[in-house]
Short mmCIF file of C-alpha atoms in Angstrom, two decimals:
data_model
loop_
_atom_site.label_atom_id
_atom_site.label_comp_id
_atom_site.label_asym_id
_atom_site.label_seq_id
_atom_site.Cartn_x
_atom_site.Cartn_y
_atom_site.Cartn_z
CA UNK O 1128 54.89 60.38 110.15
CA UNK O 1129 57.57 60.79 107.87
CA UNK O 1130 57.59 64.41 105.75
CA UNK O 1131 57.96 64.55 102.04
CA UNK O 1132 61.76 65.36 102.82
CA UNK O 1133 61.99 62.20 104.98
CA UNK O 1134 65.74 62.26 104.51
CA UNK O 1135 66.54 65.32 106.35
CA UNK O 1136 65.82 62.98 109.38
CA UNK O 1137 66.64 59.51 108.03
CA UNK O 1138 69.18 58.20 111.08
CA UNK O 1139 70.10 54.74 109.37
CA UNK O 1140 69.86 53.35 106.25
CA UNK O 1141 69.72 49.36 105.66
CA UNK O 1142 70.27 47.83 102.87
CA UNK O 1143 68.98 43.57 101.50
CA UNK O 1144 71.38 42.06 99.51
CA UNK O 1145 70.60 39.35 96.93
CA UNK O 1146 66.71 39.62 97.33
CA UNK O 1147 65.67 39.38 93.66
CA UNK O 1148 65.14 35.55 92.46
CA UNK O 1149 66.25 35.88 88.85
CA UNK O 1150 69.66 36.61 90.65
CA UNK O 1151 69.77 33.71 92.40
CA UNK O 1152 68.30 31.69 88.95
CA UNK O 1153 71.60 33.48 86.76
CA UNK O 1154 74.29 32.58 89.29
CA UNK O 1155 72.81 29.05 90.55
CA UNK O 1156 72.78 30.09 94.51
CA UNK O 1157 70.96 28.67 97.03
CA UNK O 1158 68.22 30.78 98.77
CA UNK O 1159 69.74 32.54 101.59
CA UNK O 1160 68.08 31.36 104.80
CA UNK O 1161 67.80 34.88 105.97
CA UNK O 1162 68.07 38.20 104.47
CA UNK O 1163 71.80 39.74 103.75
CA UNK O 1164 71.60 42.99 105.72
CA UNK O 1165 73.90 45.79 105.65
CA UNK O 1166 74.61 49.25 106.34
CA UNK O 1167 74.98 52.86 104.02
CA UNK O 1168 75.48 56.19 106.35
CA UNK O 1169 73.68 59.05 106.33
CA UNK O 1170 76.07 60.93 104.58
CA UNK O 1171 75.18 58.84 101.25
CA UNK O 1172 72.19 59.80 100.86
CA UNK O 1173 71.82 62.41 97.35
CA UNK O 1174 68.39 64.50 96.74
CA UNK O 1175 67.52 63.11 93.12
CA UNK O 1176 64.14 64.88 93.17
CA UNK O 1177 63.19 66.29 89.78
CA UNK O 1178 64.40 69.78 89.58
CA UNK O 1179 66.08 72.46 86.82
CA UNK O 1180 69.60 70.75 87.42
CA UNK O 1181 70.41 66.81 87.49
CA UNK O 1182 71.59 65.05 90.22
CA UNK O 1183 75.29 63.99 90.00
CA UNK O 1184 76.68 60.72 91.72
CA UNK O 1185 80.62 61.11 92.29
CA UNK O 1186 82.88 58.12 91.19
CA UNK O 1187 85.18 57.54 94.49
CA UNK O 1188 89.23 57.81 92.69
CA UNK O 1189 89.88 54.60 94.70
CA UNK O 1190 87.30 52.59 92.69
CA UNK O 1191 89.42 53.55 89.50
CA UNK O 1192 86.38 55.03 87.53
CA UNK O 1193 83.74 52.51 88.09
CA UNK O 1194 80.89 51.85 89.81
CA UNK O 1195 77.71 49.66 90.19
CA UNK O 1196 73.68 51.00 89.48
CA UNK O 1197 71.05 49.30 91.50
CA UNK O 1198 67.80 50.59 91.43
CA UNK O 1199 65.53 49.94 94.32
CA UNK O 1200 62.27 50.03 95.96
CA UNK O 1201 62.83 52.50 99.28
CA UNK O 1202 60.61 51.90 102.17
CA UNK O 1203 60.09 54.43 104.85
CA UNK O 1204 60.16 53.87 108.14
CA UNK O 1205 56.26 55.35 109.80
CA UNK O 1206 57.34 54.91 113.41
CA UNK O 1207 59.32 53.26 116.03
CA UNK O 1208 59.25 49.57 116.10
CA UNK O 1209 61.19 46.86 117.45
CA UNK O 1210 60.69 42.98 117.39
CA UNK O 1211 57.42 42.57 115.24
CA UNK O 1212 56.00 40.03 113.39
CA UNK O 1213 55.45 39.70 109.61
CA UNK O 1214 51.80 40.10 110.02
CA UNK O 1215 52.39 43.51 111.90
CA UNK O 1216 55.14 44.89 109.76
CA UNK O 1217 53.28 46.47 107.31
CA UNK O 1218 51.69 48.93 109.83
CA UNK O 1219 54.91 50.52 111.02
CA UNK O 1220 55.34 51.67 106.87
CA UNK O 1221 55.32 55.34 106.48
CA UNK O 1222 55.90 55.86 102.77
CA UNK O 1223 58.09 54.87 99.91
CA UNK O 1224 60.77 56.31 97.42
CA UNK O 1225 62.84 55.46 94.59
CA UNK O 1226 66.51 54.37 95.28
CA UNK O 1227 69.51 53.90 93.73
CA UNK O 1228 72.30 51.85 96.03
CA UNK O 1229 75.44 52.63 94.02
CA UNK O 1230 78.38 50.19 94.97
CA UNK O 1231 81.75 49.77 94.48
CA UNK O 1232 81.64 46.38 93.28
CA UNK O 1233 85.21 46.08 92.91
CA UNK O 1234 85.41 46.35 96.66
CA UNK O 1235 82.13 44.16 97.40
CA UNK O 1236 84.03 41.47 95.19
CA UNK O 1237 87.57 41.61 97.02
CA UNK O 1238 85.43 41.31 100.33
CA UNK O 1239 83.16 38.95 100.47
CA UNK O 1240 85.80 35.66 100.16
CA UNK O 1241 87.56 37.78 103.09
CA UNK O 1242 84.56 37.68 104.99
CA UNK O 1243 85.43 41.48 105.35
CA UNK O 1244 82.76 44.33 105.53
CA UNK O 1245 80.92 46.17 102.59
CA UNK O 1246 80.47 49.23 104.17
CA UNK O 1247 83.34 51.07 102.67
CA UNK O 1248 81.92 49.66 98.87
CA UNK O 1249 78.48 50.94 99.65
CA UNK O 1250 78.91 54.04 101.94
CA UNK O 1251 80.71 56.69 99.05
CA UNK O 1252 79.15 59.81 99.12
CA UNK O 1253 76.39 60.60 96.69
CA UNK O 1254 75.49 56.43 96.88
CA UNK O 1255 72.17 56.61 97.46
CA UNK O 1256 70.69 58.74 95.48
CA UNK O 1257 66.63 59.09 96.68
CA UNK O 1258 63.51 60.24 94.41
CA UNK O 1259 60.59 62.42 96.27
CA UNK O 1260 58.70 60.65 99.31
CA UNK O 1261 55.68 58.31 97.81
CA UNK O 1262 52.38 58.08 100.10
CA UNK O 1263 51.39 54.81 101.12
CA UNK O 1264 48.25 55.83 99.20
CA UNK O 1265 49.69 56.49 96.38
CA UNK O 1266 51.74 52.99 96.61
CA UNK O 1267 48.64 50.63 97.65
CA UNK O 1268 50.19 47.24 96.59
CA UNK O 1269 54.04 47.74 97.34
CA UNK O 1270 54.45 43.91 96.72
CA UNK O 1271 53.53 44.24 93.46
CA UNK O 1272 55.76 47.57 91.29
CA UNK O 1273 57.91 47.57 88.82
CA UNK O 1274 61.35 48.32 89.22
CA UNK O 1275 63.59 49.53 86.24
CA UNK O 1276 66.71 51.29 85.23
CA UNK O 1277 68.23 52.53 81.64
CA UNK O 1278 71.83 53.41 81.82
CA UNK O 1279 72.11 55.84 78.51
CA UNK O 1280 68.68 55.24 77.20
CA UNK O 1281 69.45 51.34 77.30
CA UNK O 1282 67.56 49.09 79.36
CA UNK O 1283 69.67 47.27 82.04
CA UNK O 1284 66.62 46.10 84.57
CA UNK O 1285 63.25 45.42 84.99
CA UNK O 1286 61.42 43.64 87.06
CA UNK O 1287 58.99 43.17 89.96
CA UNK O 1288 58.65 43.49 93.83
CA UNK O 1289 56.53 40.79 93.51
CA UNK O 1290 59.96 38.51 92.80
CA UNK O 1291 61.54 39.49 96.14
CA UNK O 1292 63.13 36.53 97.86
CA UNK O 1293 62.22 38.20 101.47
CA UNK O 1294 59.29 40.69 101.06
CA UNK O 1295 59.14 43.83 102.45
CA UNK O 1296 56.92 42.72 105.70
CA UNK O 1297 59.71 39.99 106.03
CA UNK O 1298 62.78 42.26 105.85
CA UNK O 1299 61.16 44.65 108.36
CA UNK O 1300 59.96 41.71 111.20
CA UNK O 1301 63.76 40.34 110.49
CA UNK O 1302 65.93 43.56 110.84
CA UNK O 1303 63.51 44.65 114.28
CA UNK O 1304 64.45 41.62 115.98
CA UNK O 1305 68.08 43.02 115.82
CA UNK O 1306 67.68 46.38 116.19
CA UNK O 1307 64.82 49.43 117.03
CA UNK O 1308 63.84 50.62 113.68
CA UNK O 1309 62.72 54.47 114.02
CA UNK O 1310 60.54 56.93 111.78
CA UNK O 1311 62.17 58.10 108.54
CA UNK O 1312 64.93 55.41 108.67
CA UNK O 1313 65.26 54.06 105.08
CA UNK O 1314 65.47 50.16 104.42
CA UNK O 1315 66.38 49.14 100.96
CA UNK O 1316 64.83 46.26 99.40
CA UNK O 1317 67.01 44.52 96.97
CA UNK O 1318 67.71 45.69 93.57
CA UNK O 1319 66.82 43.20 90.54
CA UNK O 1320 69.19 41.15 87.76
CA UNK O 1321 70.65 43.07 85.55
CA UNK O 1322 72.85 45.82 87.61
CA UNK O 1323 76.13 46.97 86.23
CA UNK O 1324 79.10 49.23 86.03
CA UNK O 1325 78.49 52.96 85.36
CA UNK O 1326 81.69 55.61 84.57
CA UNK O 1327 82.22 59.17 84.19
CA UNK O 1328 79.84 60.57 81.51
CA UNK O 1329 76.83 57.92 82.06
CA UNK O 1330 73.41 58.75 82.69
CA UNK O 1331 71.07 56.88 85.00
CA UNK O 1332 67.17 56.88 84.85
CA UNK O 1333 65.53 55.06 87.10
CA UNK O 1334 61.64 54.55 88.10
CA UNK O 1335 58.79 52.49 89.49
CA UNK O 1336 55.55 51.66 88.19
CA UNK O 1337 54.68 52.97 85.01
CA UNK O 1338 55.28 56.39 85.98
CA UNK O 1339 54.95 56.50 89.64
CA UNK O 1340 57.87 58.10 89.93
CA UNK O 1341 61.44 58.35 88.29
CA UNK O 1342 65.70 60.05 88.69
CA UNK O 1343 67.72 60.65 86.15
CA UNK O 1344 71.16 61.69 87.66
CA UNK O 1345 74.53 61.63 85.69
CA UNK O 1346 77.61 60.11 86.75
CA UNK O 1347 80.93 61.81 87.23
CA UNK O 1348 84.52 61.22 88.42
CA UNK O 1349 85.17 62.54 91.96
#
């Protein structure tokens, strides 16, 4: 099972797009008839854990001194899996975290009319900032938590995993029919309405739950 410092051993990291409704209520879309997958590398990943210092997440130069916060629910692969079903999804869970998918939107923007990859827009270093592993225990109704961020003691989003397009049984049963999903890889669920441009100076807090668990990290120019 996956240890409290999962991502020493994450291999892969997936990422839903678009997976919150009250997005698709803001900007009129249709439902997506299957989850928007994508990819962040290893080499994203940050250690927000609370600690004496604060995290910092490094603005890219060639995204001109912005980019995007999206808080996240994290889930955790338990063990290897390929090709199961909703109903058996849940059972291949090893834990949870708190994550923030930090985007060049710019980018995103310039390359979805393109039909061009995102990679390069999600896969900066520092982008995905990670809180401490959760226990399944400790996380009994993962369809259910609150998910909010506050962007200098403002807050930008909040909202519930319960208002997932695709749920998280649903977004693993999808992404194993593609691929073998393996312990301590890291799928990202969606981040809700409400995300936005951060720049040099700004500080993101982030949590789930009313005090499950939370990151504050601080942004700064590469």
């Amino acid at each position: 099972m996956p240890s409290t410092k999962f991502f020493h051993s994450t291999r892969k990291i997936i990422g839903a797009g678009v997976n919150y409704k009250e997005i698709l209520r803001l900007t009129n879309a249709p439902k997506p008839d299957a989850p928007v997958i994508f990819f962040k590398p290893i080499s994203s990943l940050l250690d927000a854990e609370p600690s004496t210092f604060v995290p910092t997440i490094r603005v890219p130069r060639v995204f001109g001194g912005v980019i995007n916060f999206e808080a996240e629910l994290g889930v955790i692969i338990g063990q290897r899996c390929a090709n199961v079903t909703p109903d058996q999804a849940m059972a291949f869970v090893g834990g949870y975290c708190l994550a923030l998918d930090m985007t060049g939107m710019d980018f995103i923007i310039n390359a979805r009319p393109k039909g061009l990859p995102w990679c390069l827009g999600k896969g900066f270093d520092t982008s995905t900032p990670v809180s401490r592993f959760i226990a399944v225990k400790e996380l009994p109704n993962p369809d259910d938590v609150r998910v909010w961020c506050d962007v200098n003691g403002v807050r930008k989003q909040d909202d519930s995993t319960s208002n997932l397009i695709f749920p998280i049984a649903e977004l693993i049963a999808y992404t194993s029919r593609f691929m073998t999903l393996e312990e301590n890889d890291l799928l990202l669920t969606g981040t809700p309405a409400g995300a936005g441009p951060v720049r040099h100076g700004d500080v993101i807090e982030c949590g789930l739950g009313d005090g499950l668990v939370q990151m504050r990290c601080s942004v700064v120019d590469e």
